[in-house]
Amino acid sequence: MAVFLRAVWRHLAMASWPVDPQLLQPLVPAGTELDDHDGQTYASLVGFRFLATRLRGVAIPWHRGFDEINLRFYLRRRGTDGVQRGVGFVREFVPRHAIAWVARLAYNEPYRAVPMTSRIDGDAVTYRWRQSRWNTLRLNAPAGWAVPNPTSRDGWIAEHYWGWTRQRDGGTVAYRVEHPAWRIRPATDVTIDADLAASYGAPWAAALAGPPASAFIAEGSAVTVGMPQRL
């Protein structure tokens, strides 16, 4: 695999809701389809730390460590070699304009640069981003680490290894994300204090209004992101 980026992803706070597939259908890239777990389609609000980032082998000063918050959904692609499972994105927030610019240029990913902060405090992980106001995603997960059953809902949410992105001409770019299976800790306390309409649009504020059906912290690992390739 030709490598675009190497990094370490840590302290992944993942909160997920079942959503109406009709909300997601307009976002599905050509050549892919919505994935589901036990007949439910999901969207996930995810915050995590990018560390030790190298772009095509080069460490860019002042851009090696940063936070990301994204709203993702789940896709699959059927091929002669089986089913690939991956994600698409509603929107991704990072704190630096150069990072957002590179992601939009290389992948046409829906990145925006906004002020962000994070805090790791014992068993709790907090991510904050400013979009109309300061927004907060906080998960507290005191249980021990364990690799989830890959067929469970949490295991299914944690383990997707492809990204697909719609392009301006209607085509699709694919990229591989390689990492080992992550250990997780289920969250016992979840705080989401956010203007989701300002961040993602009014339909998403309604879709994510209730408590998440799944919430956990994933330990993370080193990751390798492949070069973008057209389907």
PDB file of N, CA and C in Angstrom, residues 41-102:
ATOM      1  N   THR A  41     -28.711   1.277  11.004  1.00  0.00           N
ATOM      2  CA  THR A  41     -27.636   2.147  10.538  1.00  0.00           C
ATOM      3  C   THR A  41     -27.269   3.110  11.665  1.00  0.00           C
ATOM      4  N   TYR A  42     -25.989   3.453  11.749  1.00  0.00           N
ATOM      5  CA  TYR A  42     -25.489   4.258  12.862  1.00  0.00           C
ATOM      6  C   TYR A  42     -24.679   5.444  12.346  1.00  0.00           C
ATOM      7  N   ALA A  43     -24.678   6.490  13.160  1.00  0.00           N
ATOM      8  CA  ALA A  43     -23.749   7.608  13.005  1.00  0.00           C
ATOM      9  C   ALA A  43     -23.026   7.777  14.332  1.00  0.00           C
ATOM     10  N   SER A  44     -21.763   8.191  14.265  1.00  0.00           N
ATOM     11  CA  SER A  44     -20.927   8.288  15.467  1.00  0.00           C
ATOM     12  C   SER A  44     -20.249   9.644  15.536  1.00  0.00           C
ATOM     13  N   LEU A  45     -20.311  10.246  16.715  1.00  0.00           N
ATOM     14  CA  LEU A  45     -19.541  11.441  17.025  1.00  0.00           C
ATOM     15  C   LEU A  45     -18.250  10.975  17.685  1.00  0.00           C
ATOM     16  N   VAL A  46     -17.111  11.334  17.091  1.00  0.00           N
ATOM     17  CA  VAL A  46     -15.831  10.767  17.501  1.00  0.00           C
ATOM     18  C   VAL A  46     -14.823  11.893  17.723  1.00  0.00           C
ATOM     19  N   GLY A  47     -14.199  11.899  18.889  1.00  0.00           N
ATOM     20  CA  GLY A  47     -13.080  12.791  19.162  1.00  0.00           C
ATOM     21  C   GLY A  47     -11.836  11.973  19.439  1.00  0.00           C
ATOM     22  N   PHE A  48     -10.692  12.432  18.945  1.00  0.00           N
ATOM     23  CA  PHE A  48      -9.453  11.697  19.211  1.00  0.00           C
ATOM     24  C   PHE A  48      -8.248  12.599  19.012  1.00  0.00           C
ATOM     25  N   ARG A  49      -7.106  12.088  19.485  1.00  0.00           N
ATOM     26  CA  ARG A  49      -5.836  12.791  19.376  1.00  0.00           C
ATOM     27  C   ARG A  49      -5.007  12.207  18.243  1.00  0.00           C
ATOM     28  N   PHE A  50      -4.562  13.073  17.332  1.00  0.00           N
ATOM     29  CA  PHE A  50      -3.560  12.755  16.320  1.00  0.00           C
ATOM     30  C   PHE A  50      -2.196  13.056  16.935  1.00  0.00           C
ATOM     31  N   LEU A  51      -1.289  12.079  16.945  1.00  0.00           N
ATOM     32  CA  LEU A  51       0.048  12.255  17.494  1.00  0.00           C
ATOM     33  C   LEU A  51       1.093  11.718  16.519  1.00  0.00           C
ATOM     34  N   ALA A  52       2.320  12.244  16.613  1.00  0.00           N
ATOM     35  CA  ALA A  52       3.461  11.757  15.827  1.00  0.00           C
ATOM     36  C   ALA A  52       3.130  11.672  14.342  1.00  0.00           C
ATOM     37  N   THR A  53       2.459  12.681  13.821  1.00  0.00           N
ATOM     38  CA  THR A  53       1.976  12.657  12.445  1.00  0.00           C
ATOM     39  C   THR A  53       3.108  12.934  11.456  1.00  0.00           C
ATOM     40  N   ARG A  54       3.161  12.110  10.430  1.00  0.00           N
ATOM     41  CA  ARG A  54       4.121  12.277   9.340  1.00  0.00           C
ATOM     42  C   ARG A  54       3.361  12.178   8.027  1.00  0.00           C
ATOM     43  N   LEU A  55       3.479  13.214   7.200  1.00  0.00           N
ATOM     44  CA  LEU A  55       2.797  13.275   5.917  1.00  0.00           C
ATOM     45  C   LEU A  55       3.775  12.867   4.819  1.00  0.00           C
ATOM     46  N   ARG A  56       3.502  11.717   4.210  1.00  0.00           N
ATOM     47  CA  ARG A  56       4.393  11.157   3.182  1.00  0.00           C
ATOM     48  C   ARG A  56       5.831  11.085   3.693  1.00  0.00           C
ATOM     49  N   GLY A  57       5.953  10.672   4.951  1.00  0.00           N
ATOM     50  CA  GLY A  57       7.250  10.477   5.573  1.00  0.00           C
ATOM     51  C   GLY A  57       7.867  11.697   6.204  1.00  0.00           C
ATOM     52  N   VAL A  58       7.205  12.856   6.087  1.00  0.00           N
ATOM     53  CA  VAL A  58       7.775  14.114   6.565  1.00  0.00           C
ATOM     54  C   VAL A  58       6.995  14.596   7.787  1.00  0.00           C
ATOM     55  N   ALA A  59       7.720  14.918   8.852  1.00  0.00           N
ATOM     56  CA  ALA A  59       7.112  15.524  10.034  1.00  0.00           C
ATOM     57  C   ALA A  59       7.016  17.029   9.831  1.00  0.00           C
ATOM     58  N   ILE A  60       5.810  17.557   9.797  1.00  0.00           N
ATOM     59  CA  ILE A  60       5.591  18.982   9.550  1.00  0.00           C
ATOM     60  C   ILE A  60       5.633  19.720  10.887  1.00  0.00           C
ATOM     61  N   PRO A  61       6.531  20.690  11.065  1.00  0.00           N
ATOM     62  CA  PRO A  61       6.609  21.412  12.346  1.00  0.00           C
ATOM     63  C   PRO A  61       5.264  22.024  12.734  1.00  0.00           C
ATOM     64  N   TRP A  62       4.930  21.911  14.031  1.00  0.00           N
ATOM     65  CA  TRP A  62       3.703  22.449  14.630  1.00  0.00           C
ATOM     66  C   TRP A  62       2.427  21.762  14.144  1.00  0.00           C
ATOM     67  N   HIS A  63       2.558  20.674  13.404  1.00  0.00           N
ATOM     68  CA  HIS A  63       1.377  19.955  12.915  1.00  0.00           C
ATOM     69  C   HIS A  63       1.477  18.448  13.195  1.00  0.00           C
ATOM     70  N   ARG A  64       2.276  18.065  14.185  1.00  0.00           N
ATOM     71  CA  ARG A  64       2.438  16.639  14.470  1.00  0.00           C
ATOM     72  C   ARG A  64       1.405  16.129  15.469  1.00  0.00           C
ATOM     73  N   GLY A  65       0.905  17.006  16.338  1.00  0.00           N
ATOM     74  CA  GLY A  65      -0.082  16.605  17.327  1.00  0.00           C
ATOM     75  C   GLY A  65      -1.252  17.571  17.325  1.00  0.00           C
ATOM     76  N   PHE A  66      -2.465  17.038  17.236  1.00  0.00           N
ATOM     77  CA  PHE A  66      -3.655  17.896  17.215  1.00  0.00           C
ATOM     78  C   PHE A  66      -4.882  17.029  17.477  1.00  0.00           C
ATOM     79  N   ASP A  67      -5.995  17.688  17.758  1.00  0.00           N
ATOM     80  CA  ASP A  67      -7.259  16.998  17.997  1.00  0.00           C
ATOM     81  C   ASP A  67      -8.073  16.926  16.714  1.00  0.00           C
ATOM     82  N   GLU A  68      -8.992  15.971  16.671  1.00  0.00           N
ATOM     83  CA  GLU A  68     -10.006  15.931  15.621  1.00  0.00           C
ATOM     84  C   GLU A  68     -11.335  15.523  16.235  1.00  0.00           C
ATOM     85  N   ILE A  69     -12.407  16.146  15.761  1.00  0.00           N
ATOM     86  CA  ILE A  69     -13.777  15.740  16.063  1.00  0.00           C
ATOM     87  C   ILE A  69     -14.445  15.473  14.727  1.00  0.00           C
ATOM     88  N   ASN A  70     -15.072  14.312  14.588  1.00  0.00           N
ATOM     89  CA  ASN A  70     -15.800  14.068  13.344  1.00  0.00           C
ATOM     90  C   ASN A  70     -17.142  13.408  13.622  1.00  0.00           C
ATOM     91  N   LEU A  71     -18.037  13.575  12.678  1.00  0.00           N
ATOM     92  CA  LEU A  71     -19.308  12.864  12.654  1.00  0.00           C
ATOM     93  C   LEU A  71     -19.254  11.929  11.461  1.00  0.00           C
ATOM     94  N   ARG A  72     -19.282  10.628  11.737  1.00  0.00           N
ATOM     95  CA  ARG A  72     -19.088   9.627  10.691  1.00  0.00           C
ATOM     96  C   ARG A  72     -20.292   8.691  10.600  1.00  0.00           C
ATOM     97  N   PHE A  73     -20.355   8.007   9.476  1.00  0.00           N
ATOM     98  CA  PHE A  73     -21.343   6.957   9.285  1.00  0.00           C
ATOM     99  C   PHE A  73     -20.653   5.785   8.591  1.00  0.00           C
ATOM    100  N   TYR A  74     -21.369   4.676   8.431  1.00  0.00           N
ATOM    101  CA  TYR A  74     -20.713   3.417   8.097  1.00  0.00           C
ATOM    102  C   TYR A  74     -21.162   2.902   6.732  1.00  0.00           C
ATOM    103  N   LEU A  75     -20.172   2.437   5.969  1.00  0.00           N
ATOM    104  CA  LEU A  75     -20.370   2.043   4.585  1.00  0.00           C
ATOM    105  C   LEU A  75     -19.764   0.670   4.336  1.00  0.00           C
ATOM    106  N   ARG A  76     -20.193   0.046   3.259  1.00  0.00           N
ATOM    107  CA  ARG A  76     -19.536  -1.163   2.781  1.00  0.00           C
ATOM    108  C   ARG A  76     -19.477  -1.118   1.260  1.00  0.00           C
ATOM    109  N   ARG A  77     -18.541  -1.887   0.738  1.00  0.00           N
ATOM    110  CA  ARG A  77     -18.373  -2.007  -0.709  1.00  0.00           C
ATOM    111  C   ARG A  77     -18.179  -3.475  -1.040  1.00  0.00           C
ATOM    112  N   ARG A  78     -19.008  -3.981  -1.921  1.00  0.00           N
ATOM    113  CA  ARG A  78     -18.957  -5.385  -2.297  1.00  0.00           C
ATOM    114  C   ARG A  78     -18.092  -5.536  -3.548  1.00  0.00           C
ATOM    115  N   GLY A  79     -17.141  -6.479  -3.499  1.00  0.00           N
ATOM    116  CA  GLY A  79     -16.263  -6.723  -4.635  1.00  0.00           C
ATOM    117  C   GLY A  79     -16.035  -8.200  -4.824  1.00  0.00           C
ATOM    118  N   THR A  80     -15.264  -8.536  -5.838  1.00  0.00           N
ATOM    119  CA  THR A  80     -14.984  -9.944  -6.125  1.00  0.00           C
ATOM    120  C   THR A  80     -14.177 -10.603  -5.014  1.00  0.00           C
ATOM    121  N   ASP A  81     -13.472  -9.794  -4.229  1.00  0.00           N
ATOM    122  CA  ASP A  81     -12.667 -10.344  -3.135  1.00  0.00           C
ATOM    123  C   ASP A  81     -13.372 -10.243  -1.784  1.00  0.00           C
ATOM    124  N   GLY A  82     -14.664  -9.982  -1.784  1.00  0.00           N
ATOM    125  CA  GLY A  82     -15.423  -9.926  -0.545  1.00  0.00           C
ATOM    126  C   GLY A  82     -15.959  -8.538  -0.259  1.00  0.00           C
ATOM    127  N   VAL A  83     -16.348  -8.318   0.993  1.00  0.00           N
ATOM    128  CA  VAL A  83     -16.960  -7.051   1.415  1.00  0.00           C
ATOM    129  C   VAL A  83     -15.927  -6.234   2.176  1.00  0.00           C
ATOM    130  N   GLN A  84     -15.732  -4.994   1.732  1.00  0.00           N
ATOM    131  CA  GLN A  84     -14.906  -4.040   2.468  1.00  0.00           C
ATOM    132  C   GLN A  84     -15.825  -3.189   3.338  1.00  0.00           C
ATOM    133  N   ARG A  85     -15.394  -2.917   4.570  1.00  0.00           N
ATOM    134  CA  ARG A  85     -16.190  -2.081   5.464  1.00  0.00           C
ATOM    135  C   ARG A  85     -15.397  -0.831   5.821  1.00  0.00           C
ATOM    136  N   GLY A  86     -16.089   0.318   5.803  1.00  0.00           N
ATOM    137  CA  GLY A  86     -15.402   1.571   6.056  1.00  0.00           C
ATOM    138  C   GLY A  86     -16.354   2.653   6.514  1.00  0.00           C
ATOM    139  N   VAL A  87     -15.909   3.895   6.389  1.00  0.00           N
ATOM    140  CA  VAL A  87     -16.679   5.034   6.892  1.00  0.00           C
ATOM    141  C   VAL A  87     -16.744   6.136   5.855  1.00  0.00           C
ATOM    142  N   GLY A  88     -17.758   6.962   6.006  1.00  0.00           N
ATOM    143  CA  GLY A  88     -17.858   8.256   5.335  1.00  0.00           C
ATOM    144  C   GLY A  88     -18.065   9.316   6.398  1.00  0.00           C
ATOM    145  N   PHE A  89     -17.912  10.569   6.034  1.00  0.00           N
ATOM    146  CA  PHE A  89     -17.951  11.641   7.019  1.00  0.00           C
ATOM    147  C   PHE A  89     -18.983  12.705   6.648  1.00  0.00           C
ATOM    148  N   VAL A  90     -19.711  13.146   7.676  1.00  0.00           N
ATOM    149  CA  VAL A  90     -20.601  14.297   7.525  1.00  0.00           C
ATOM    150  C   VAL A  90     -19.776  15.579   7.598  1.00  0.00           C
ATOM    151  N   ARG A  91     -18.898  15.653   8.611  1.00  0.00           N
ATOM    152  CA  ARG A  91     -18.001  16.799   8.772  1.00  0.00           C
ATOM    153  C   ARG A  91     -16.905  16.420   9.743  1.00  0.00           C
ATOM    154  N   GLU A  92     -15.730  17.032   9.536  1.00  0.00           N
ATOM    155  CA  GLU A  92     -14.574  16.791  10.389  1.00  0.00           C
ATOM    156  C   GLU A  92     -13.984  18.141  10.799  1.00  0.00           C
ATOM    157  N   PHE A  93     -13.747  18.283  12.102  1.00  0.00           N
ATOM    158  CA  PHE A  93     -13.163  19.504  12.629  1.00  0.00           C
ATOM    159  C   PHE A  93     -11.749  19.238  13.122  1.00  0.00           C
ATOM    160  N   VAL A  94     -10.834  20.126  12.782  1.00  0.00           N
ATOM    161  CA  VAL A  94      -9.456  20.119  13.271  1.00  0.00           C
ATOM    162  C   VAL A  94      -9.085  21.556  13.637  1.00  0.00           C
ATOM    163  N   PRO A  95      -8.013  21.762  14.409  1.00  0.00           N
ATOM    164  CA  PRO A  95      -7.718  23.116  14.883  1.00  0.00           C
ATOM    165  C   PRO A  95      -6.824  23.937  13.958  1.00  0.00           C
ATOM    166  N   ARG A  96      -6.323  23.362  12.866  1.00  0.00           N
ATOM    167  CA  ARG A  96      -5.348  24.076  12.033  1.00  0.00           C
ATOM    168  C   ARG A  96      -5.794  24.105  10.588  1.00  0.00           C
ATOM    169  N   HIS A  97      -5.710  25.297   9.988  1.00  0.00           N
ATOM    170  CA  HIS A  97      -6.189  25.482   8.621  1.00  0.00           C
ATOM    171  C   HIS A  97      -5.392  24.649   7.623  1.00  0.00           C
ATOM    172  N   ALA A  98      -4.092  24.492   7.836  1.00  0.00           N
ATOM    173  CA  ALA A  98      -3.278  23.732   6.893  1.00  0.00           C
ATOM    174  C   ALA A  98      -3.706  22.269   6.843  1.00  0.00           C
ATOM    175  N   ILE A  99      -4.080  21.701   7.993  1.00  0.00           N
ATOM    176  CA  ILE A  99      -4.525  20.311   8.036  1.00  0.00           C
ATOM    177  C   ILE A  99      -5.825  20.159   7.253  1.00  0.00           C
ATOM    178  N   ALA A 100      -6.768  21.052   7.482  1.00  0.00           N
ATOM    179  CA  ALA A 100      -8.038  20.992   6.769  1.00  0.00           C
ATOM    180  C   ALA A 100      -7.818  21.161   5.265  1.00  0.00           C
ATOM    181  N   TRP A 101      -6.929  22.050   4.882  1.00  0.00           N
ATOM    182  CA  TRP A 101      -6.665  22.304   3.460  1.00  0.00           C
ATOM    183  C   TRP A 101      -6.081  21.074   2.784  1.00  0.00           C
ATOM    184  N   VAL A 102      -5.124  20.420   3.421  1.00  0.00           N
ATOM    185  CA  VAL A 102      -4.505  19.231   2.829  1.00  0.00           C
ATOM    186  C   VAL A 102      -5.536  18.113   2.680  1.00  0.00           C
TER     187      VAL A 102
END
